Amino acid sequence: MLEGFLTALAVFGSWQVWAGLLAGVLIGYFVGAMPGLSASIGMALLIPFTFGMDPVVSIVMLVTLYMATEYAGAIPAILVNTPGIPAAAMTAVDGYPMSKQGRAGEALSLSILGSAAGSVLATLLLVLTAVWMAQFALAFGPAEYFAIAVLGLSLISTIAQGSMLRAFVALFLGLLLATVGTDPIEGVSRFVIHPNLLSGVSFLAAVIGLFAISEVFQMLEESDGNPTPLHSLGAVGKQFSSLRPHGGNIMRSTAIGYIIGVIPGAGATIASIAAYGLQRRLSKTPEQFGKGSAEGVVAAETANNAAVSGALAPMLALGIPGSASVAVLIGALAIHGLQPGPMIFQRAPQIPYSIFLALLVGMPLMVALGLWGARLWIKVTLIPKPVVAAIVAAMCLLGCYAAENDIFAVWTAVFFGVVGYLLRKADIHPAPIVLALVLGYLVESNLRRALVSSGGDMTVFVTRPLSAICLLVAMLVLLLPLYQQLKRRMR
Amino acid sequence: MKDATGAAEEQPRAQALRAPRPVFDLLVGLCLAAASVWFYLAARGIDGNSGEPMEPYSLPVALALILVLLALAMAAQSVLRMLRGHAGVDVVEIRRPSGVLVGMAAVAAFPAVMMWGGYYPTMAVFIPVLLLAGGYRSRVGMVAYTAGFLAFTYLVFQLLLKTPLP
């Protein structure tokens, strides 16, 4: 291992690697902050420019772009309730209320520092456990995937704000919407009232509609109000010390983000939901969640950045992608004639160790840019609301179109925007709908696969230990808050 | 009264559309129940006779039924609140309803108009309409923001990312 690091360090002596690193971070910031552009799109767009580059420079640039994108999605989520990427949706739940209270600077500082901590710790985990974790994830069958997805859905009890009944209405609405499209086992069309719905409801367009466009209508309502006065942002040292009370939160969220990131197909969005839900359960002030809790921002951001390193584990250890972005990364390596997998550590050690170093070295650069930029970005909250509303709406509609090159995605975002606005008026928050849209497909496809492979035997979910444990935990997570609520009422 | 940025300042409280919360919740509950019934009926019509443990329609049917029950429970809860006399206490308020309606109409019309008239002309109208809907009145600001956004789109999306815009 030491030899590998030394080889990579030697490569890091060249200015081209540093230029690639800087370019990756800057482009990643831009891609992440633009609704509609994701890390995989940004990387795919960059690959043609990397053809003539050295493979190490190319991979360093793409990895830092991936890392910076996962963070930068939080910036518009916090400032204007518009998640730059779907994984930042949970950041918006508390980040935006903080921004409305004049604490945008604090939220941005905490999000970048939480992201940095999550990324560095998860990279260390990646260095130490990549092979073992990837083998662990491969042992997952449909029953385990189903149980994990149910565990994710059970977090409804922790992310719900206000009435549980309304949270369940939103969850089941989301689950029902997740069944739209081609059925995952037999390929039968369901609720396909337009050919573009064959591949299901566009997740990105739904998130943009539910969070951002519905917020545009809310901004139009409040556009005669004065901008919120900003709380001053402390010195850099003070910003770092603001993270001190969140040590336990960061450790837990990193572990959750890394483990979920390793599981192929799970991803950063689920990681941030799970970490947020757990932190709310363990918090001394759970009532603050959804109203501007710093803990919520740190949990969501730490986990979604830790998931980046987690998603790289199956690629490095087994050559399989842990996420869509990593699939693009594998493609980039293939262009340079490199095949990820266990042999890459012997055949081209400079590649995996350069990835580790890029994650570790790129992070301070990302933090410096984030902390410096926070002072600039918070000025967005001082811009008159009608201007923010118009630009956010224009950006969202353009982003939806650009992401899929299809007008149907724009229609979808508009539909979810109007529905999301009306549901908010009825105190039905969009977060459970997003949770269901993320997990709905995983639940159904794996439930049915598990039943097919067991010949219809339902006990398959309780006879496999990992599945049984997940389902038991899910039941506890779901029922405990309901029991506590009932107990409080009876008093 | 306008400040330097063109935003309204110290205006009297804008008009608002108000509805008793239980009535609004009842309407939302009934709409959701109706949508779930549609999903249920559509799910019953889905093909499936594969002999597998679960057919393609099984889960949608179950989910639609649960959603019908939850939506009706929400509606029933609202009726109970009305009967207990809470109807006038808690209200749902839409402030500046004309602005919100214009904004909604502009957003809803955007995709159709863009496909018909092209991206740049549509966006050149869309941004000022939304600014006006929000109460923004500075003409210079309107032109500057619109031109700035269109230039940004051209440089980033069309030149750099090569996104084909209609």
XYZ file of C-alpha atoms in Angstrom:
657
model
C 0.000 0.000 0.000
C 2.800 2.386 0.970
C 4.522 1.695 -2.323
C 1.320 2.510 -4.177
C 0.965 5.811 -2.348
C 4.579 6.695 -3.106
C 4.007 5.990 -6.814
C 0.930 8.224 -6.789
C 2.767 10.948 -4.860
C 5.451 10.983 -7.522
C 2.782 11.493 -10.184
C 1.271 14.316 -8.101
C 4.533 16.216 -8.569
C 3.484 17.276 -12.062
C 1.665 20.568 -12.587
C -0.773 18.896 -14.998
C -2.207 16.789 -12.170
C -2.721 19.895 -10.037
C -4.290 21.742 -12.958
C -6.638 18.767 -13.488
C -7.496 18.769 -9.797
C -8.300 22.487 -9.797
C -10.317 22.218 -13.012
C -12.258 19.255 -11.601
C -13.178 21.153 -8.432
C -14.210 24.319 -10.293
C -16.269 22.490 -12.914
C -17.777 20.309 -10.181
C -18.894 23.397 -8.269
C -20.573 24.749 -11.362
C -22.222 21.442 -12.345
C -23.457 20.781 -8.801
C -24.916 24.249 -8.376
C -26.893 24.028 -11.623
C -30.245 22.255 -11.206
C -30.538 19.603 -13.890
C -26.837 18.880 -14.232
C -25.511 15.896 -12.284
C -22.038 14.513 -11.679
C -22.547 11.826 -14.323
C -23.607 14.419 -16.930
C -20.661 16.671 -16.031
C -18.215 13.769 -16.252
C -19.686 12.534 -19.525
C -19.336 16.030 -20.999
C -15.726 16.258 -19.829
C -14.561 12.851 -21.107
C -13.999 13.998 -24.721
C -11.561 16.626 -23.395
C -9.574 13.946 -21.545
C -8.771 11.767 -24.583
C -5.346 13.297 -25.096
C -4.505 13.603 -21.409
C -2.402 11.380 -19.218
C -4.727 8.781 -17.578
C -3.826 10.009 -14.078
C -4.614 13.651 -14.915
C -7.862 12.569 -16.513
C -8.975 10.403 -13.584
C -7.964 13.020 -10.995
C -10.018 15.654 -12.820
C -13.080 13.386 -13.077
C -12.910 12.193 -9.456
C -12.590 15.734 -8.059
C -15.452 16.834 -10.311
C -17.586 14.027 -8.860
C -16.668 15.006 -5.295
C -17.223 18.755 -5.802
C -20.573 18.175 -7.554
C -21.885 16.186 -4.595
C -21.107 19.130 -2.337
C -22.082 22.026 -4.597
C -25.654 20.748 -4.962
C -26.133 22.030 -1.412
C -25.491 25.685 -2.332
C -28.749 26.373 -4.247
C -30.559 23.958 -1.891
C -29.656 26.164 1.063
C -30.038 29.542 -0.628
C -33.167 29.099 -2.741
C -34.588 25.657 -1.813
C -33.446 24.292 -5.187
C -31.362 21.120 -4.807
C -28.611 21.330 -7.438
C -28.570 17.523 -7.451
C -31.209 15.120 -6.052
C -28.902 14.100 -3.181
C -29.102 17.660 -1.842
C -32.882 17.442 -1.334
C -32.479 16.613 2.383
C -30.041 19.513 2.779
C -32.786 21.872 1.577
C -35.176 20.628 4.287
C -33.165 22.404 6.998
C -30.718 24.507 5.005
C -33.390 26.666 3.413
C -35.198 27.458 6.684
C -31.771 28.441 8.112
C -31.313 30.733 5.132
C -34.739 32.291 5.739
C -33.669 33.004 9.309
C -30.621 34.919 8.041
C -28.304 31.972 8.816
C -27.368 31.170 5.208
C -23.661 31.674 5.949
C -23.768 29.270 8.886
C -25.623 26.668 6.811
C -23.145 26.968 3.927
C -20.131 26.723 6.267
C -21.558 23.694 8.035
C -22.440 22.031 4.748
C -18.952 22.419 3.266
C -17.204 21.411 6.494
C -19.554 18.454 6.999
C -18.992 17.408 3.392
C -15.241 17.687 3.854
C -15.236 15.653 7.042
C -17.464 12.994 5.487
C -15.369 12.805 2.362
C -11.997 12.570 4.143
C -13.165 9.986 6.692
C -14.891 7.926 4.006
C -11.774 8.064 1.826
C -9.750 6.646 4.723
C -12.388 3.916 5.066
C -12.127 3.320 1.325
C -8.345 2.894 1.516
C -8.644 0.404 4.361
C -11.789 -1.532 3.493
C -12.510 -1.249 -0.244
C -12.045 -4.935 -1.066
C -13.834 -6.257 1.991
C -16.790 -3.883 1.664
C -17.272 -4.649 -2.008
C -17.424 -8.382 -1.267
C -19.922 -7.688 1.520
C -22.142 -5.728 -0.881
C -21.982 -8.532 -3.429
C -23.489 -10.921 -0.873
C -26.716 -8.890 -1.061
C -29.562 -10.711 -2.758
C -33.053 -9.413 -3.630
C -34.349 -10.149 -0.112
C -31.601 -8.015 1.452
C -32.122 -5.198 -1.043
C -35.850 -5.273 -0.332
C -35.244 -5.164 3.418
C -32.789 -2.264 3.068
C -35.324 -0.355 0.968
C -38.064 -1.004 3.557
C -35.687 0.226 6.250
C -35.248 3.375 4.171
C -39.024 3.819 3.883
C -39.449 3.370 7.630
C -37.465 6.597 8.058
C -40.725 8.348 7.208
C -41.380 8.401 10.949
C -38.257 10.463 11.484
C -38.355 12.819 8.496
C -42.081 13.526 8.791
C -42.900 17.071 9.861
C -46.164 17.597 11.685
C -48.975 15.133 11.075
C -47.989 11.485 10.559
C -51.165 10.908 8.544
C -50.091 13.539 6.020
C -46.575 12.109 5.882
C -48.035 8.691 5.048
C -50.311 10.240 2.400
C -47.203 11.760 0.776
C -45.244 8.499 1.087
C -47.932 6.343 -0.533
C -48.509 8.948 -3.241
C -44.782 8.765 -3.990
C -44.797 4.956 -3.964
C -47.725 4.888 -6.353
C -45.976 7.353 -8.670
C -42.878 5.150 -8.536
C -44.896 2.307 -10.110
C -45.594 4.400 -13.227
C -43.754 3.058 -16.286
C -42.563 -0.352 -17.363
C -42.956 -3.008 -14.706
C -39.497 -4.140 -13.525
C -39.995 -7.911 -13.931
C -42.331 -8.571 -16.849
C -42.023 -5.336 -18.824
C -45.759 -4.583 -18.710
C -46.712 -0.894 -19.084
C -48.436 0.672 -16.089
C -50.210 4.043 -16.029
C -48.379 5.041 -19.226
C -50.596 7.883 -20.423
C -47.706 9.287 -22.503
C -44.887 7.356 -24.240
C -42.272 9.272 -22.215
C -43.658 7.689 -19.062
C -42.476 4.242 -20.197
C -39.232 4.769 -18.301
C -41.138 6.068 -15.281
C -41.527 9.487 -13.700
C -38.292 11.460 -14.102
C -36.826 11.661 -10.610
C -34.828 14.792 -11.344
C -37.821 16.653 -12.794
C -39.987 15.563 -9.848
C -37.435 16.808 -7.289
C -36.985 20.119 -9.122
C -40.758 20.566 -9.314
C -41.525 19.577 -5.725
C -38.761 21.633 -4.146
C -37.771 24.444 -6.495
C -40.780 25.345 -8.643
C -43.199 25.113 -5.734
C -40.804 27.427 -3.862
C -40.934 29.880 -6.787
C -44.703 30.222 -6.242
C -44.074 30.691 -2.530
C -41.525 33.420 -3.322
C -44.088 35.190 -5.525
C -46.403 35.243 -2.513
C -43.767 36.768 -0.275
C -42.214 39.040 -2.876
C -43.418 42.221 -1.178
C -41.471 41.383 1.964
C -38.015 42.779 2.692
C -34.958 40.510 2.360
C -33.986 38.708 5.580
C -31.150 40.505 7.377
C -28.043 38.338 7.295
C -26.282 37.157 10.430
C -22.597 37.934 10.072
C -20.342 35.044 9.122
C -17.561 34.557 11.636
C -13.834 34.253 10.945
C -12.628 31.029 9.305
C -11.367 29.667 12.654
C -14.808 30.238 14.172
C -16.425 28.506 11.195
C -14.259 25.435 11.785
C -15.071 25.402 15.494
C -18.810 25.484 14.665
C -18.407 21.875 13.574
C -17.156 20.746 16.989
C -20.581 19.912 18.499
C -21.322 17.688 15.502
C -18.542 15.108 16.011
C -20.837 12.156 16.711
C -23.212 13.177 13.953
C -20.322 13.282 11.449
C -19.008 9.855 12.474
C -22.454 8.246 12.186
C -23.348 9.982 8.939
C -19.989 9.067 7.400
C -20.488 5.406 8.294
C -24.035 5.429 6.875
C -22.979 7.292 3.730
C -20.013 5.019 3.093
C -21.916 1.755 3.625
C -24.894 2.844 1.509
C -22.525 4.189 -1.133
C -20.845 0.784 -1.406
C -24.150 -0.963 -2.177
C -24.566 -0.710 -5.954
C -27.695 1.201 -6.913
C -28.325 2.709 -3.481
C -26.515 6.043 -3.801
C -26.034 9.402 -2.163
C -29.736 10.373 -2.017
C -30.650 7.363 0.118
C -27.521 7.919 2.217
C -28.507 11.493 3.034
C -32.099 10.489 3.874
C -30.909 7.681 6.162
C -28.327 9.835 7.958
C -30.828 12.680 8.382
C -33.448 10.315 9.780
C -31.045 8.720 12.248
C -29.738 12.081 13.444
C -33.264 13.301 14.058
C -33.963 10.190 16.143
C -30.845 10.742 18.226
C -31.028 14.522 18.478
C -31.786 16.313 21.729
C -33.813 18.834 19.708
C -35.722 16.758 17.143
C -38.450 19.416 17.006
C -35.951 21.751 15.312
C -35.601 19.435 12.296
C -37.314 20.874 9.247
C -37.255 24.328 10.832
C -33.566 25.112 10.421
C -31.591 22.500 12.315
C -27.826 22.690 11.826
C -27.627 18.989 12.742
C -29.880 18.107 9.798
C -27.671 19.991 7.328
C -24.487 18.376 8.672
C -25.991 14.857 8.634
C -27.304 15.101 5.067
C -24.164 16.679 3.627
C -21.710 14.425 5.457
C -23.546 11.319 4.280
C -23.941 12.274 0.636
C -20.250 13.082 0.330
C -19.213 9.936 2.178
C -21.298 8.007 -0.359
C -18.949 9.224 -3.118
C -16.018 7.308 -1.632
C -18.311 4.367 -0.894
C -19.438 4.176 -4.517
C -15.800 3.935 -5.609
C -15.190 0.771 -3.536
C -16.984 -1.717 -5.847
C -15.269 -0.102 -8.836
C -11.783 -0.415 -7.416
C -12.250 -3.826 -5.833
C -14.470 -5.595 -8.357
C -14.711 -3.370 -11.431
C -18.446 -2.793 -11.043
C -20.023 0.671 -10.687
C -21.536 1.748 -7.360
C -23.416 4.619 -9.000
C -24.188 6.160 -12.406
C -21.287 8.580 -11.992
C -18.868 5.740 -11.274
C -20.134 3.943 -14.386
C -19.022 6.999 -16.380
C -15.684 6.898 -14.551
C -15.220 3.249 -15.555
C -15.925 4.293 -19.140
C -13.251 6.996 -18.879
C -10.726 4.439 -17.604
C -11.646 2.047 -20.413
C -10.884 4.797 -22.946
C -7.354 4.870 -21.555
C -7.124 1.076 -21.801
C -7.511 0.507 -18.049
C -9.804 -2.094 -16.546
C -10.798 -1.414 -12.926
C -10.978 -4.385 -10.584
C -8.623 -6.219 -8.243
C -5.848 -6.404 -10.856
C -5.638 -2.625 -11.211
C -3.737 -2.470 -7.905
C -0.989 -4.610 -9.502
C -1.105 -3.485 -13.128
C -1.593 0.278 -12.713
C -1.231 1.147 -9.008
C -0.883 4.843 -9.809
C -4.607 4.906 -10.762
C -6.281 3.712 -7.531
C -3.770 5.532 -5.329
C -4.174 8.711 -7.394
C -7.921 8.436 -6.800
C -7.306 8.200 -3.029
C -4.925 11.157 -3.138
C -7.239 13.207 -5.357
C -10.046 12.749 -2.829
C -7.778 13.706 0.074
C -5.896 16.567 -1.601
C -8.855 17.953 -3.532
C -10.875 18.331 -0.343
C -8.871 21.222 1.236
C -9.150 23.027 -2.080
C -12.891 22.453 -2.112
C -13.201 23.659 1.496
C -11.159 26.803 0.801
C -13.324 27.599 -2.181
C -16.500 26.787 -0.235
C -15.643 28.929 2.793
C -14.432 31.822 0.661
C -17.402 31.497 -1.671
C -19.930 31.339 1.185
C -19.323 35.039 1.851
C -20.229 35.756 -1.741
C -23.082 33.290 -2.204
C -25.033 34.441 0.845
C -25.562 37.728 -0.985
C -28.141 35.825 -3.047
C -30.480 36.118 -0.066
C -30.265 39.924 -0.353
C -31.464 39.931 -3.966
C -35.135 40.954 -4.252
C -37.414 37.901 -4.134
C -39.076 38.487 -7.548
C -35.641 38.409 -9.204
C -34.639 35.211 -7.390
C -38.014 33.644 -8.254
C -37.688 34.496 -11.961
C -34.082 33.291 -12.260
C -34.710 30.100 -10.258
C -37.764 29.266 -12.388
C -35.857 29.948 -15.617
C -32.858 27.913 -14.429
C -35.029 24.971 -13.348
C -36.968 24.816 -16.608
C -33.771 25.096 -18.633
C -31.997 22.535 -16.424
C -34.825 20.005 -16.806
C -34.757 20.375 -20.561
C -30.966 20.201 -20.788
C -30.741 17.118 -18.549
C -32.995 14.977 -20.730
C -33.108 16.909 -24.015
C -36.835 16.419 -23.886
C -39.719 18.812 -23.282
C -41.600 16.128 -21.331
C -39.175 16.563 -18.420
C -40.175 20.239 -18.294
C -43.874 19.315 -18.254
C -43.158 16.874 -15.432
C -41.355 19.538 -13.382
C -44.205 22.017 -13.935
C -46.788 19.414 -12.873
C -44.881 18.541 -9.703
C -44.308 22.248 -9.021
C -48.023 23.052 -8.976
C -48.930 19.864 -7.067
C -46.089 20.451 -4.599
C -47.260 24.014 -3.933
C -50.856 22.909 -3.245
C -49.693 20.007 -1.068
C -47.521 22.374 0.962
C -50.574 24.522 1.596
C -52.200 21.407 3.037
C -49.101 20.832 5.216
C -47.977 17.858 3.142
C -44.199 18.153 2.828
C -42.458 16.900 -0.345
C -39.647 15.005 1.461
C -41.654 11.749 1.931
C -42.631 11.823 -1.767
C -38.956 12.073 -2.716
C -38.114 9.250 -0.285
C -40.736 7.054 -1.956
C -39.640 7.960 -5.483
C -36.055 6.976 -4.613
C -36.969 3.704 -2.938
C -40.175 2.637 -4.703
C -38.463 0.866 -7.594
C -35.981 -0.873 -5.266
C -38.834 -2.105 -3.064
C -40.964 -3.534 -5.846
C -38.279 -5.016 -8.069
C -36.530 -6.772 -5.199
C -39.728 -7.905 -3.506
C -40.818 -9.590 -6.692
C -37.381 -10.996 -7.521
C -37.075 -12.453 -4.035
C -40.523 -14.050 -4.307
C -39.756 -15.484 -7.746
C -36.473 -16.994 -6.552
C -38.082 -18.441 -3.423
C -41.072 -19.824 -5.334
C -43.483 -17.461 -3.586
C -42.255 -18.298 -0.083
C -42.658 -15.130 2.007
C -40.408 -16.472 4.768
C -37.398 -15.703 2.565
C -37.350 -12.226 4.121
C -37.042 -13.499 7.679
C -34.922 -16.605 7.185
C -31.981 -14.674 5.700
C -30.221 -13.011 8.668
C -29.338 -9.648 7.113
C -32.818 -9.224 5.673
C -34.444 -10.195 8.988
C -32.300 -7.723 10.948
C -33.089 -4.872 8.536
C -36.829 -5.596 8.693
C -36.745 -5.757 12.493
C -34.908 -2.428 12.686
C -37.358 -0.951 10.156
C -40.271 -2.026 12.348
C -38.674 -0.453 15.420
C -37.810 2.764 13.558
C -41.384 3.029 12.309
C -43.267 2.053 15.432
C -41.206 3.670 18.180
C -42.070 7.300 17.336
C -45.728 6.323 16.827
C -45.735 4.644 20.245
C -44.094 7.693 21.849
C -46.635 9.996 20.167
C -49.510 7.832 21.441
C -48.044 7.803 24.943
C -47.744 11.604 24.965
C -51.376 11.956 23.873
C -52.611 9.575 26.565
C -50.875 11.694 29.198
C -42.397 53.195 -3.475
C -39.379 51.431 -4.901
C -35.848 51.062 -3.649
C -32.717 51.216 -5.781
C -33.123 47.610 -6.923
C -36.646 48.142 -8.070
C -38.209 46.006 -5.371
C -41.224 47.289 -3.553
C -40.545 48.584 -0.069
C -42.799 49.240 2.886
C -45.919 48.458 0.884
C -49.219 47.976 2.629
C -49.993 44.276 3.207
C -50.935 42.693 -0.101
C -54.291 41.108 -0.771
C -54.709 37.507 0.224
C -56.968 34.629 -0.663
C -58.095 32.828 2.475
C -59.898 29.557 3.009
C -60.667 27.754 6.272
C -57.969 25.094 6.698
C -60.407 22.206 7.320
C -62.246 23.060 4.107
C -58.994 23.239 2.124
C -57.752 19.986 3.671
C -61.077 18.338 2.872
C -60.726 19.373 -0.777
C -57.118 18.133 -0.952
C -58.116 14.855 0.735
C -60.971 14.312 -1.716
C -58.775 15.163 -4.724
C -56.143 12.683 -3.536
C -58.830 10.059 -2.969
C -60.170 10.636 -6.482
C -56.656 10.345 -7.951
C -56.101 7.115 -6.007
C -59.400 5.698 -7.288
C -58.222 6.464 -10.832
C -54.926 4.683 -10.087
C -56.856 1.738 -8.611
C -59.118 1.389 -11.637
C -56.203 1.785 -14.049
C -54.186 -0.783 -12.084
C -57.056 -3.295 -12.303
C -56.788 -2.989 -16.073
C -53.067 -3.828 -16.212
C -52.247 -7.066 -18.044
C -50.846 -9.858 -15.978
C -51.444 -13.534 -15.815
C -47.918 -14.792 -15.539
C -48.482 -17.162 -12.649
C -45.659 -15.458 -10.740
C -46.161 -14.873 -6.991
C -46.865 -11.195 -7.706
C -48.437 -9.824 -10.866
C -47.509 -6.389 -12.330
C -50.775 -4.939 -11.001
C -50.554 -6.364 -7.463
C -48.487 -3.640 -5.835
C -50.162 -0.670 -7.597
C -53.590 -2.022 -6.601
C -52.516 -2.383 -2.964
C -50.854 1.035 -2.882
C -53.851 2.739 -4.500
C -56.210 1.158 -1.961
C -54.050 2.273 0.958
C -53.824 5.788 -0.475
C -57.620 5.940 -0.882
C -57.995 5.044 2.794
C -55.360 7.556 3.936
C -56.819 10.355 1.803
C -60.322 9.613 3.108
C -58.955 9.598 6.663
C -57.489 13.055 5.995
C -60.850 14.231 4.645
C -62.684 12.732 7.629
C -60.282 14.450 10.015
C -61.110 17.769 8.332
C -64.851 17.147 8.635
C -64.409 16.421 12.337
C -62.497 19.676 12.770
C -65.288 21.551 11.006
C -67.912 19.937 13.239
C -65.903 20.943 16.293
C -65.992 24.550 15.113
C -62.349 24.889 14.044
C -63.284 26.045 10.531
C -62.883 29.750 11.193
C -59.861 29.516 13.495
C -57.136 28.163 11.219
C -56.888 29.443 7.649
C -54.878 28.629 4.535
C -53.676 31.832 2.988
C -52.398 32.563 -0.500
C -50.892 36.024 -0.420
C -50.724 38.091 -3.625
C -53.023 35.597 -5.407
C -52.947 37.445 -8.728
C -49.135 37.350 -8.780
C -49.083 33.653 -7.904
C -51.694 32.854 -10.558
C -49.823 34.794 -13.246
C -46.598 33.046 -12.196
C -48.275 29.632 -12.324
C -49.783 30.373 -15.726
C -46.403 31.543 -17.053
C -44.617 28.430 -15.762
C -47.376 26.146 -17.085
C -47.359 27.820 -20.499
C -43.568 27.830 -20.807
C -43.028 24.310 -22.275
C -45.759 24.681 -24.905
C -44.700 28.190 -25.917
C -41.031 27.157 -26.041
C -41.775 24.304 -28.441
C -43.808 26.650 -30.617
C -41.767 29.846 -30.476
C -38.269 28.634 -29.634
C -36.224 28.897 -26.454
C -34.776 32.420 -26.677
C -37.957 34.380 -27.561
C -39.927 32.431 -24.943
C -37.387 33.019 -22.206
C -37.124 36.692 -23.206
C -40.820 37.030 -22.351
C -40.957 34.519 -19.475
C -38.447 36.252 -17.181
C -40.056 39.732 -17.362
C -43.523 38.198 -16.852
C -42.330 36.434 -13.703
C -40.582 39.590 -12.481
C -43.807 41.541 -13.001
C -45.810 38.812 -11.255
C -43.502 39.239 -8.276
C -44.107 42.992 -8.195
C -40.750 44.002 -9.693
C -41.060 47.218 -11.688
C -37.588 48.426 -12.701
C -37.418 48.317 -16.515
C -33.645 48.558 -16.595
C -33.377 45.693 -14.124
C -35.791 43.581 -16.160
C -33.798 44.063 -19.356
C -30.499 43.461 -17.555
C -31.605 40.239 -15.825
C -33.238 38.858 -18.969
C -30.295 39.704 -21.223
C -27.850 38.360 -18.628
C -29.690 35.057 -18.341
C -29.979 34.633 -22.098
C -26.272 35.381 -22.532
C -25.450 32.855 -19.796
C -27.623 30.235 -21.503
C -25.964 30.859 -24.859
C -22.432 30.732 -23.497
C -22.799 27.795 -21.124
C -25.501 25.586 -22.572
C -25.212 26.248 -26.282
C -21.501 26.953 -26.781
C -19.884 25.001 -23.952
C -22.248 22.099 -23.270
C -23.608 21.946 -26.835
C -27.162 21.487 -25.580
C -29.523 21.752 -28.562
C -32.199 24.236 -27.511
C -35.429 24.509 -29.515
